Amino acid sequence: MKVCVFGTCFVSNPYEAWIVEQWQHTTRTLNPDVSIVLIDSASPYPFKRSVDLINLGDNIGHLSKDGRDGWGRAFCEGLSLAADFNWIVHIESDLILTRPVLDSMILPTQKACKLVGAPLVQQYGGFVETALMCFDVRWVQSSDIVKRYDWEHPENKGYPEHRI
């Protein structure tokens, strides 16, 4: 089974750099046979890199600050890696998962046959927790989620948790 874990990041200070470095170390240590990629929205603060990196070249912002969906753009870039894998897992770079991806609850068992997995956040209306999501690549491709998410559309102001 070919699996890719990707994390979205924007590092603006030493604390965030430390967190992203810990994310890389923990994710690589627990998942030595999994592809791991960081999707960076042009972080202004340097950090040590120990996994593959895609730098998006600029920072378009955040929905809660200036109305641009930088997270959505980075997330869609990560999902665009799916073609070479069976499963693609998004773990935000400030979430340290302390279990191997293949042995954890993230990847559904063959018995369950789930195509998408993510926790639901009940206290805010039961939306999907976007920090931790697992996708069967067949679903990513058949649903056309990257195109449907449409982070570039100027009228698409809804929060990612609701749009996904």
Coordinates of C-alpha atoms in Angstrom, one line a residue:
M1 CA 0.0 0.0 0.0
K2 CA 1.4 3.4 -1.1
V3 CA 0.7 6.2 1.4
C4 CA 1.5 9.9 1.3
V5 CA 1.2 12.1 4.4
F6 CA 1.2 15.8 3.8
G7 CA 1.1 18.7 6.1
T8 CA 0.4 22.4 5.4
C9 CA 2.6 25.0 7.0
F10 CA 3.3 28.7 7.4
V11 CA 6.2 29.4 9.8
S12 CA 6.4 32.9 11.1
N13 CA 8.4 32.6 14.3
P14 CA 10.9 30.3 16.2
Y15 CA 8.1 28.5 18.1
E16 CA 6.3 27.6 14.9
A17 CA 9.6 26.5 13.4
W18 CA 10.2 24.2 16.4
I19 CA 6.7 22.7 16.0
V20 CA 7.2 22.0 12.3
E21 CA 10.6 20.4 12.9
Q22 CA 9.0 18.2 15.6
W23 CA 6.2 17.3 13.2
Q24 CA 8.7 16.2 10.6
H25 CA 10.8 14.2 13.0
T26 CA 7.8 12.4 14.6
T27 CA 6.0 11.7 11.4
R28 CA 9.2 10.4 9.7
T29 CA 10.2 8.3 12.8
L30 CA 6.8 6.6 13.1
N31 CA 6.3 6.2 9.3
P32 CA 9.7 5.3 7.7
D33 CA 8.1 3.7 4.6
V34 CA 5.6 6.5 3.9
S35 CA 6.1 9.5 1.6
I36 CA 6.0 12.7 3.6
V37 CA 5.6 16.2 2.1
L38 CA 5.3 19.7 3.6
I39 CA 3.3 22.2 1.6
D40 CA 4.7 25.6 2.6
S41 CA 3.0 28.9 1.9
A42 CA 6.3 30.8 1.7
S43 CA 7.2 30.9 5.4
P44 CA 9.1 34.0 6.3
Y45 CA 10.9 32.2 9.2
P46 CA 13.5 29.5 8.3
F47 CA 13.1 26.0 9.6
K48 CA 15.1 22.8 9.2
R49 CA 13.7 20.5 6.6
S50 CA 13.9 16.7 6.8
V51 CA 11.1 15.7 4.5
D52 CA 10.1 16.7 0.9
L53 CA 8.9 20.2 0.5
I54 CA 6.7 22.0 -1.9
N55 CA 7.0 25.8 -1.5
L56 CA 4.1 27.6 -3.0
G57 CA 6.2 30.7 -3.6
D58 CA 4.0 33.3 -1.9
N59 CA 1.6 33.6 1.0
I60 CA -1.9 34.6 -0.1
G61 CA -3.3 34.9 3.4
H62 CA -5.9 33.2 5.6
L63 CA -9.7 33.4 5.5
S64 CA -10.0 34.7 9.1
K65 CA -7.5 37.5 8.5
D66 CA -7.8 38.9 5.0
G67 CA -10.3 36.8 3.1
R68 CA -7.9 34.7 1.0
D69 CA -7.9 30.9 1.4
G70 CA -4.2 30.1 1.8
W71 CA -5.0 27.0 3.7
G72 CA -7.3 25.7 1.0
R73 CA -4.7 26.4 -1.7
A74 CA -2.1 24.4 0.3
F75 CA -4.5 21.6 1.0
C76 CA -5.5 21.3 -2.6
E77 CA -1.8 21.2 -3.6
G78 CA -1.3 18.3 -1.2
L79 CA -4.3 16.4 -2.5
S80 CA -2.9 16.9 -6.0
L81 CA -0.1 14.4 -5.1
A82 CA -2.7 11.6 -4.8
A83 CA -2.2 10.1 -8.2
D84 CA 0.9 8.2 -7.2
F85 CA -0.6 6.7 -4.0
N86 CA -3.4 4.5 -2.7
W87 CA -4.1 6.7 0.4
I88 CA -3.3 10.4 1.0
V89 CA -3.4 11.6 4.6
H90 CA -3.4 15.3 5.7
I91 CA -2.0 16.0 9.1
E92 CA -1.5 19.7 9.7
S93 CA 2.0 20.5 10.7
D94 CA 1.0 21.8 14.1
L95 CA -0.7 18.4 15.0
I96 CA 1.8 15.8 16.3
L97 CA 0.2 12.4 15.8
T98 CA 2.1 9.9 18.0
R99 CA 1.1 6.7 16.3
P100 CA 2.1 5.3 12.9
V101 CA -0.3 6.1 10.2
L102 CA -0.7 2.5 9.0
D103 CA -1.3 1.2 12.6
S104 CA -3.6 4.0 13.7
M105 CA -7.3 4.8 13.4
I106 CA -6.6 7.1 10.5
L107 CA -6.5 4.5 7.8
P108 CA -9.7 2.5 7.8
T109 CA -9.4 -1.2 8.0
Q110 CA -10.1 -3.3 4.9
K111 CA -13.3 -4.5 6.6
A112 CA -14.6 -1.0 7.0
C113 CA -14.1 0.0 3.4
K114 CA -14.3 3.7 4.1
L115 CA -13.2 6.2 1.4
V116 CA -12.7 9.2 3.6
G117 CA -11.9 9.5 7.3
A118 CA -11.8 12.5 9.6
P119 CA -12.9 13.4 13.2
L120 CA -16.0 15.6 13.6
V121 CA -16.0 18.6 15.9
Q122 CA -19.3 18.5 17.7
Q123 CA -19.1 21.7 19.8
Y124 CA -18.9 23.9 16.7
G125 CA -21.8 22.3 14.8
G126 CA -20.4 18.9 13.8
F127 CA -18.0 20.0 11.0
V128 CA -15.0 18.0 9.7
E129 CA -11.8 18.6 11.6
T130 CA -9.5 19.5 8.7
A131 CA -6.3 19.0 10.7
L132 CA -6.5 15.3 10.3
M133 CA -8.1 13.6 7.2
C134 CA -7.5 10.4 5.3
F135 CA -8.5 9.9 1.7
D136 CA -8.7 6.8 -0.5
V137 CA -7.1 8.1 -3.7
R138 CA -9.9 6.6 -5.8
W139 CA -12.3 8.9 -4.0
V140 CA -10.1 12.0 -4.4
Q141 CA -10.0 11.3 -8.1
S142 CA -13.7 10.3 -8.7
S143 CA -15.1 13.2 -6.5
D144 CA -12.9 15.8 -8.1
I145 CA -12.5 17.4 -4.7
V146 CA -9.6 19.6 -5.7
K147 CA -11.6 21.3 -8.5
R148 CA -14.8 21.4 -6.5
Y149 CA -13.1 23.0 -3.5
D150 CA -12.2 26.0 -5.7
W151 CA -10.1 28.1 -3.3
E152 CA -9.6 30.7 -6.0
H153 CA -13.2 31.7 -6.6
P154 CA -13.7 35.2 -5.2
E155 CA -17.2 34.5 -3.9
N156 CA -16.2 31.3 -2.1
K157 CA -15.9 32.7 1.4
G158 CA -17.0 29.8 3.5
Y159 CA -14.7 28.3 6.0
P160 CA -12.9 25.1 4.9
E161 CA -14.4 23.0 7.6
H162 CA -17.9 23.7 6.2
R163 CA -16.9 23.5 2.5
I164 CA -15.2 20.1 2.9

